[in-house]
CSV table of C-alpha atoms in Angstrom, one decimal:
chain,number,residue,atom,x,y,z
A,84,MET,CA,70.5,143.9,95.7
A,85,THR,CA,73.2,144.6,92.7
A,86,GLN,CA,74.9,142.7,90.5
A,87,LEU,CA,78.3,143.0,90.5
A,88,ALA,CA,80.0,140.6,88.1
A,89,SER,CA,78.6,137.5,85.7
A,90,ILE,CA,80.4,135.3,83.8
A,91,MET,CA,78.6,132.5,81.5
A,92,GLU,CA,80.7,129.3,79.9
A,93,ALA,CA,79.0,126.4,78.3
A,94,LYS,CA,80.0,124.3,81.6
A,95,PHE,CA,81.1,126.9,84.3
A,96,SER,CA,79.0,130.7,85.6
A,97,ALA,CA,79.6,132.7,88.1
A,98,THR,CA,77.8,135.3,89.8
A,99,VAL,CA,78.7,138.3,92.2
A,100,ILE,CA,75.7,140.0,94.3
A,101,HIS,CA,75.7,142.5,96.8
A,102,VAL,CA,73.4,142.5,99.3
A,103,GLY,CA,73.3,144.6,102.7
A,104,ASP,CA,76.3,143.9,104.2
A,105,ASP,CA,77.4,140.9,101.9
A,106,ILE,CA,78.8,139.9,98.6
A,107,ILE,CA,77.7,136.8,97.1
A,108,LEU,CA,79.7,134.5,94.7
A,109,GLU,CA,77.8,131.4,93.3
A,110,MET,CA,80.1,129.3,91.1
A,111,THR,CA,78.0,126.4,88.8
A,112,GLY,CA,79.3,123.4,86.8
A,113,ASN,CA,83.0,122.6,86.1
A,114,ALA,CA,85.7,124.7,87.6
A,115,ASP,CA,88.2,124.3,85.3
A,116,VAL,CA,90.5,125.3,82.3
A,117,ALA,CA,87.1,127.4,81.0
A,118,ALA,CA,86.9,128.9,84.5
A,119,LYS,CA,90.8,129.4,85.0
A,120,GLN,CA,90.6,132.1,82.4
A,121,HIS,CA,87.7,134.3,84.5
A,122,LEU,CA,88.2,133.4,88.0
A,123,ALA,CA,91.8,135.3,89.1
A,124,PRO,CA,90.3,138.9,87.5
A,125,LEU,CA,87.0,137.9,89.0
A,126,LEU,CA,88.6,137.2,92.9
A,127,GLN,CA,90.7,140.5,92.4
A,128,SER,CA,87.3,142.5,91.1
A,129,LEU,CA,85.6,141.1,94.1
A,130,HIS,CA,87.9,141.7,96.5
A,131,GLU,CA,88.1,145.3,96.0
A,132,ARG,CA,85.4,146.0,96.0
A,133,ALA,CA,84.1,144.2,98.9
A,134,LYS,CA,87.0,147.1,100.7
A,135,GLN,CA,85.1,150.0,99.0
A,136,LEU,CA,81.8,149.0,100.4
A,137,GLY,CA,82.9,147.9,103.5
A,138,VAL,CA,80.9,144.7,103.8
A,139,THR,CA,81.8,142.2,106.4
A,140,ARG,CA,81.0,139.4,105.3
A,141,VAL,CA,81.7,137.3,101.7
A,142,GLN,CA,79.6,134.0,101.0
A,143,VAL,CA,81.3,131.9,98.0
A,144,ASP,CA,78.3,129.6,97.3
A,145,ILE,CA,79.6,126.1,95.3
A,146,ARG,CA,76.3,124.8,96.1
A,147,LYS,CA,76.0,123.3,92.7
A,148,LEU,CA,79.5,123.3,91.6
A,149,ALA,CA,80.4,119.5,90.3
A,150,PHE,CA,84.4,120.0,90.4
A,151,MET,CA,86.8,122.4,90.7
A,152,ASN,CA,90.6,121.7,89.6
A,153,SER,CA,94.2,122.8,91.3
A,154,SER,CA,94.7,126.0,88.8
A,155,CYS,CA,91.0,126.7,90.0
A,156,LEU,CA,92.2,126.3,93.3
A,157,LYS,CA,95.3,128.2,93.7
A,158,ASP,CA,93.4,131.6,92.4
A,159,LEU,CA,91.1,130.8,95.4
A,160,ILE,CA,94.1,130.5,97.4
A,161,SER,CA,95.8,133.6,96.1
A,162,TRP,CA,92.4,135.4,97.2
A,163,LEU,CA,92.2,134.2,100.7
A,164,ASP,CA,96.4,134.8,101.0
A,165,ARG,CA,95.1,138.7,99.5
A,166,ALA,CA,92.1,139.0,102.4
A,167,ARG,CA,93.8,137.6,105.4
A,168,LEU,CA,96.2,140.7,105.0
A,169,GLU,CA,94.0,143.0,104.8
A,170,PRO,CA,93.6,144.9,108.7
A,171,ALA,CA,91.0,143.5,110.8
A,172,GLY,CA,87.7,144.0,110.5
A,173,SER,CA,88.2,143.2,107.1
A,174,TYR,CA,85.4,140.8,105.0
A,175,ARG,CA,85.7,137.5,106.9
A,176,ILE,CA,84.7,134.6,103.8
A,177,VAL,CA,82.4,131.6,104.5
A,178,PHE,CA,81.7,128.8,101.8
A,179,LEU,CA,78.4,127.4,101.3
A,180,SER,CA,78.7,123.8,100.3
A,181,SER,CA,76.9,120.5,99.6
A,182,ALA,CA,77.2,117.6,101.9
A,183,ASN,CA,76.3,115.5,98.4
A,184,GLN,CA,79.2,116.4,96.5
A,185,HIS,CA,82.5,114.9,98.5
A,186,TRP,CA,84.9,116.8,97.3
A,187,GLN,CA,83.7,120.1,98.5
A,188,LYS,CA,84.2,118.8,102.1
A,189,ARG,CA,87.6,117.6,101.6
A,190,SER,CA,89.0,120.4,99.5
A,191,LEU,CA,87.4,123.1,101.7
A,192,HIS,CA,89.0,121.8,104.9
A,193,ALA,CA,92.6,122.5,103.5
A,194,LEU,CA,91.4,126.1,102.3
A,195,SER,CA,90.2,126.4,105.9
A,196,CYS,CA,93.3,125.7,107.5
A,197,PHE,CA,94.7,127.3,105.5
A,198,ALA,CA,93.4,130.7,106.3
A,199,ARG,CA,91.9,128.9,109.4
A,200,ASP,CA,90.9,133.1,111.1
A,201,LEU,CA,89.0,133.9,108.0
A,202,VAL,CA,86.9,131.0,106.9
A,203,THR,CA,83.9,129.7,107.6
A,204,VAL,CA,82.4,126.2,106.2
A,205,GLU,CA,78.7,125.5,106.1
A,206,ALA,CA,77.3,122.2,104.6
A,207,SER,CA,73.7,121.7,103.6
B,76,MET,CA,88.7,112.5,72.2
B,77,LEU,CA,88.3,109.1,73.5
B,78,ASN,CA,90.0,106.0,71.1
B,79,ARG,CA,89.5,102.3,72.6
B,80,HIS,CA,92.6,101.2,73.1
B,81,PRO,CA,93.6,98.4,71.1
B,82,ASN,CA,94.8,95.9,73.8
B,83,ALA,CA,92.0,96.4,76.5
B,84,PRO,CA,88.0,97.0,76.8
B,85,VAL,CA,86.7,100.7,77.4
B,86,ALA,CA,85.4,99.8,80.6
B,87,ASP,CA,83.7,97.1,82.9
B,88,GLN,CA,86.3,93.8,83.3
B,89,GLY,CA,83.8,92.3,85.4
B,90,ALA,CA,80.7,93.3,83.7
B,91,ALA,CA,77.8,90.7,82.4
B,92,ARG,CA,78.6,89.0,79.2
B,93,THR,CA,75.4,90.0,76.6
B,94,PRO,CA,73.0,87.2,77.0
B,95,ALA,CA,71.9,85.4,73.7
B,96,VAL,CA,68.2,83.5,73.6
B,97,GLY,CA,68.5,79.9,74.8
B,98,ASP,CA,72.0,80.8,76.7
B,99,GLU,CA,71.4,79.4,80.3
B,100,GLU,CA,75.0,79.8,80.8
B,101,ALA,CA,74.2,83.6,79.8
B,102,GLU,CA,70.8,83.9,82.1
B,103,ARG,CA,72.3,82.6,85.5
B,104,VAL,CA,75.1,85.4,84.9
B,105,VAL,CA,72.4,88.2,84.5
B,106,SER,CA,70.0,86.8,87.1
B,107,GLY,CA,73.5,85.9,89.8
B,108,PRO,CA,74.9,88.7,92.2
B,109,ARG,CA,75.6,92.0,91.0
B,110,GLU,CA,78.8,92.1,93.6
B,111,VAL,CA,81.9,92.0,92.1
B,112,ASP,CA,85.2,91.9,93.5
B,113,SER,CA,87.0,94.1,90.7
B,114,ARG,CA,85.9,96.9,88.2
B,115,SER,CA,88.1,98.6,85.7
B,116,VAL,CA,88.1,101.2,83.4
B,117,GLU,CA,90.9,101.9,81.2
B,118,LEU,CA,90.6,104.7,78.2
B,119,ALA,CA,93.1,106.0,76.0
B,120,CYS,CA,92.5,109.3,74.8
B,121,GLU,CA,94.1,112.1,73.3
B,122,PRO,CA,95.2,114.6,76.2
B,123,ASP,CA,93.3,117.4,76.0
B,124,LEU,CA,92.6,120.0,79.1
B,125,ALA,CA,89.3,121.5,77.4
B,126,GLN,CA,87.8,117.6,77.9
B,127,VAL,CA,89.1,116.8,81.2
B,128,SER,CA,86.0,117.2,82.9
B,129,SER,CA,84.3,115.4,80.8
B,130,VAL,CA,86.4,111.9,81.4
B,131,ARG,CA,86.1,112.8,85.0
B,132,GLU,CA,82.5,112.8,84.9
B,133,PHE,CA,81.9,109.5,82.2
B,134,VAL,CA,84.5,107.9,85.1
B,135,GLU,CA,82.2,109.3,87.9
B,136,SER,CA,79.0,108.0,86.5
B,137,TYR,CA,80.1,104.7,85.7
B,138,TYR,CA,81.0,104.0,88.8
B,139,ARG,CA,78.2,105.4,90.7
B,140,THR,CA,76.0,102.8,89.2
B,141,ILE,CA,78.7,100.4,91.2
B,142,ILE,CA,79.7,101.9,94.2
B,143,HIS,CA,77.5,103.8,97.0
B,144,ASP,CA,80.3,105.0,98.7
B,145,GLY,CA,80.4,108.8,97.1
B,146,ASP,CA,83.8,109.5,98.8
B,147,VAL,CA,85.9,106.8,97.1
B,148,ILE,CA,83.9,108.2,94.0
B,149,CYS,CA,85.2,111.8,95.1
B,150,ARG,CA,89.1,110.5,95.6
B,151,MET,CA,89.2,108.5,92.5
B,152,ALA,CA,87.7,111.6,90.2
B,153,VAL,CA,90.6,113.9,92.3
B,154,ALA,CA,92.7,111.4,91.3
B,155,ALA,CA,91.8,111.5,87.6
B,156,HIS,CA,91.1,114.7,86.8
B,157,GLU,CA,94.4,115.8,88.3
B,158,LEU,CA,96.7,113.2,87.1
B,159,LEU,CA,94.5,113.1,83.2
B,160,GLU,CA,95.6,117.5,83.4
B,161,ASN,CA,98.7,117.0,84.0
B,162,ALA,CA,98.6,114.4,81.1
B,163,ALA,CA,97.2,117.3,78.8
B,164,LYS,CA,99.5,119.9,80.1
B,165,TYR,CA,102.6,117.9,79.4
B,166,SER,CA,102.5,115.0,77.5
B,167,THR,CA,104.2,114.9,74.0
B,168,GLY,CA,101.8,113.9,72.4
B,169,GLY,CA,100.1,110.8,71.2
B,170,LEU,CA,97.6,109.0,73.5
B,171,SER,CA,97.5,109.1,77.2
B,172,ARG,CA,96.1,105.9,78.9
B,173,LEU,CA,93.9,106.2,82.1
B,174,GLN,CA,93.5,103.1,84.0
B,175,ILE,CA,91.2,103.0,87.3
B,176,GLU,CA,90.5,99.8,89.6
B,177,ILE,CA,88.4,99.2,92.5
B,178,ARG,CA,88.5,96.1,94.2
B,179,GLY,CA,86.0,94.9,96.8
B,180,GLY,CA,82.3,95.7,94.9
B,181,ALA,CA,79.9,97.9,96.8
B,182,ASN,CA,82.8,98.1,99.9
B,183,PRO,CA,86.2,99.0,97.7
B,184,ARG,CA,89.3,98.1,99.8
B,185,LEU,CA,91.5,99.0,97.0
B,186,LEU,CA,92.0,102.3,94.7
B,187,SER,CA,94.1,102.9,91.9
B,188,VAL,CA,94.3,105.8,89.6
B,189,SER,CA,96.9,105.8,86.9
B,190,VAL,CA,97.6,108.0,83.7
B,191,SER,CA,100.6,107.4,81.6
B,192,ASN,CA,102.1,109.3,79.0
B,193,TYR,CA,105.2,110.3,77.0
B,194,ALA,CA,106.3,113.4,79.0
B,195,ASP,CA,108.5,116.2,78.2
B,196,PRO,CA,112.2,115.0,79.3
B,197,ALA,CA,112.8,118.4,80.9
B,198,ARG,CA,109.8,117.8,83.7
B,199,ILE,CA,111.0,114.7,84.4
B,200,ASP,CA,113.0,115.7,87.0
B,201,GLU,CA,110.5,118.1,88.7
B,202,LEU,CA,108.0,115.2,88.6
B,203,LYS,CA,110.3,112.7,90.2
B,204,LEU,CA,111.6,115.6,92.6
B,205,ALA,CA,107.2,115.5,93.4
B,206,ILE,CA,106.2,112.6,94.1
B,207,ALA,CA,109.6,111.9,96.4
B,208,GLU,CA,108.9,114.5,98.4
B,209,LEU,CA,105.1,114.0,99.0
B,210,GLY,CA,106.2,109.9,99.5
B,211,SER,CA,108.2,110.6,102.4
B,212,THR,CA,106.4,113.5,103.9
B,213,ALA,CA,105.1,112.2,107.4
B,214,ASP,CA,102.3,115.0,107.3
B,215,ALA,CA,100.6,115.1,103.9
B,216,ALA,CA,97.9,117.4,105.1
B,217,GLU,CA,101.1,119.8,106.0
B,218,THR,CA,102.6,119.9,103.7
B,219,TYR,CA,99.9,120.6,100.9
B,220,GLN,CA,99.6,123.4,103.2
B,221,ASN,CA,103.1,124.3,102.2
B,222,TYR,CA,102.5,123.3,98.8
B,223,MET,CA,99.2,125.9,99.3
B,224,SER,CA,101.7,128.7,99.6
B,225,ARG,CA,104.3,128.4,97.8
B,226,ALA,CA,101.2,127.7,95.2
B,227,THR,CA,100.7,131.7,95.7
B,228,LEU,CA,104.0,132.7,94.4
B,229,ARG,CA,103.8,130.8,91.1
B,230,LYS,CA,103.3,132.7,88.0
B,231,ASP,CA,102.9,129.8,86.3
B,232,GLY,CA,100.6,126.4,86.7
B,233,SER,CA,99.7,126.0,90.1
B,234,GLY,CA,101.5,123.1,91.6
B,235,LEU,CA,98.9,121.0,93.4
B,236,GLY,CA,97.6,118.5,91.6
B,237,LEU,CA,100.1,116.1,93.0
B,238,ALA,CA,99.7,117.7,96.3
B,239,ARG,CA,96.0,117.4,95.9
B,240,ILE,CA,95.8,113.8,95.3
B,241,ARG,CA,98.3,113.0,98.5
B,242,ALA,CA,96.4,114.9,100.9
B,243,GLU,CA,92.5,115.3,99.9
B,244,ALA,CA,92.5,111.9,97.6
B,245,GLU,CA,94.6,110.5,100.3
B,246,MET,CA,96.3,108.4,97.8
B,247,THR,CA,100.1,107.5,97.6
B,248,LEU,CA,101.7,108.3,94.7
B,249,VAL,CA,104.6,106.2,92.5
B,250,LEU,CA,106.4,107.1,89.2
B,251,GLU,CA,107.3,104.2,86.8
B,252,PHE,CA,108.9,104.2,83.5
B,253,GLN,CA,107.5,102.1,81.0
B,254,GLY,CA,109.4,102.2,77.8
B,255,ASP,CA,109.5,105.8,76.4
B,256,GLN,CA,105.9,106.8,78.9
B,257,VAL,CA,105.8,108.0,82.1
B,258,CYS,CA,102.8,106.6,84.5
B,259,VAL,CA,102.3,108.3,87.5
B,260,LYS,CA,99.9,106.2,89.6
B,261,ALA,CA,97.7,107.0,92.9
B,262,VAL,CA,96.9,104.2,94.8
B,263,ALA,CA,94.8,104.1,98.2
B,264,THR,CA,94.8,100.3,100.3
B,265,PRO,CA,93.7,99.5,102.3
B,266,ILE,CA,90.5,102.2,102.4
B,267,PRO,CA,89.6,102.5,106.3
B,268,GLU,CA,86.5,100.4,107.5
B,269,GLU,CA,84.7,104.1,108.4
B,270,GLU,CA,85.1,105.0,104.9
B,271,SER,CA,83.7,101.7,103.0
């Protein structure tokens, strides 16, 4: 396991690790204005590392994410947009969500419609 | 950040009043059923992006003590957060006022979230256009997808907040003008039976 990136704000944190064929991005807290300054560069870097490392899957664990605002959703959308332009056989994206965080079901449904062939959502 | 609005209670218009010793009316109120028809919150605050999550968390935790439907609370929270962020970004000063009303007690039948603030006149036309587009669409989910595609091309802002309220929170949007203030109201009514 290799840690690729880590962000720690008062009410938001994110870590990116590389494990086997996967990269795992875990976000916790509130993805709002404090997260916004970090998220776009973090996802750009993740995308580049995923291609370099040849991973087959990126897991985005948001089970402990209390909320994500629309500005941060835009960063996720832009990342999905870049990732779906990659040649077939590139990495897939799996969102790990919490059934207790009702907003996640609604937001992830919209994201999965945006990139149907790329995104899978798992709820626990 | 939070200030009590001079003309309104901070929260809970349906709350039982504070009992006094020997006050039979107060004892009856306290021992009676907790169910009430309407629960409203009204807050006036200086719009500040850094504190929007704190306000959202407050109203979420408040309504969790009353309403057992987490999905209704989530829809309220999405609307409150996005409208407050818009106020923080585009207000020209003064207080912004958040008003939330959920009717129907534990089984809500109406959800209304509004934010009013002094708005930059240069933004009014853009706001009118967005609300008109979101109001006229026959398929809010498809329109939201279009907004998402447009968002990838934007350098500043996401332009997604109102579309998210319309599609994800399944609420209709109304634009009202109150003197010098603009008010954006998100309303969901009736909330379908299976969701309450």
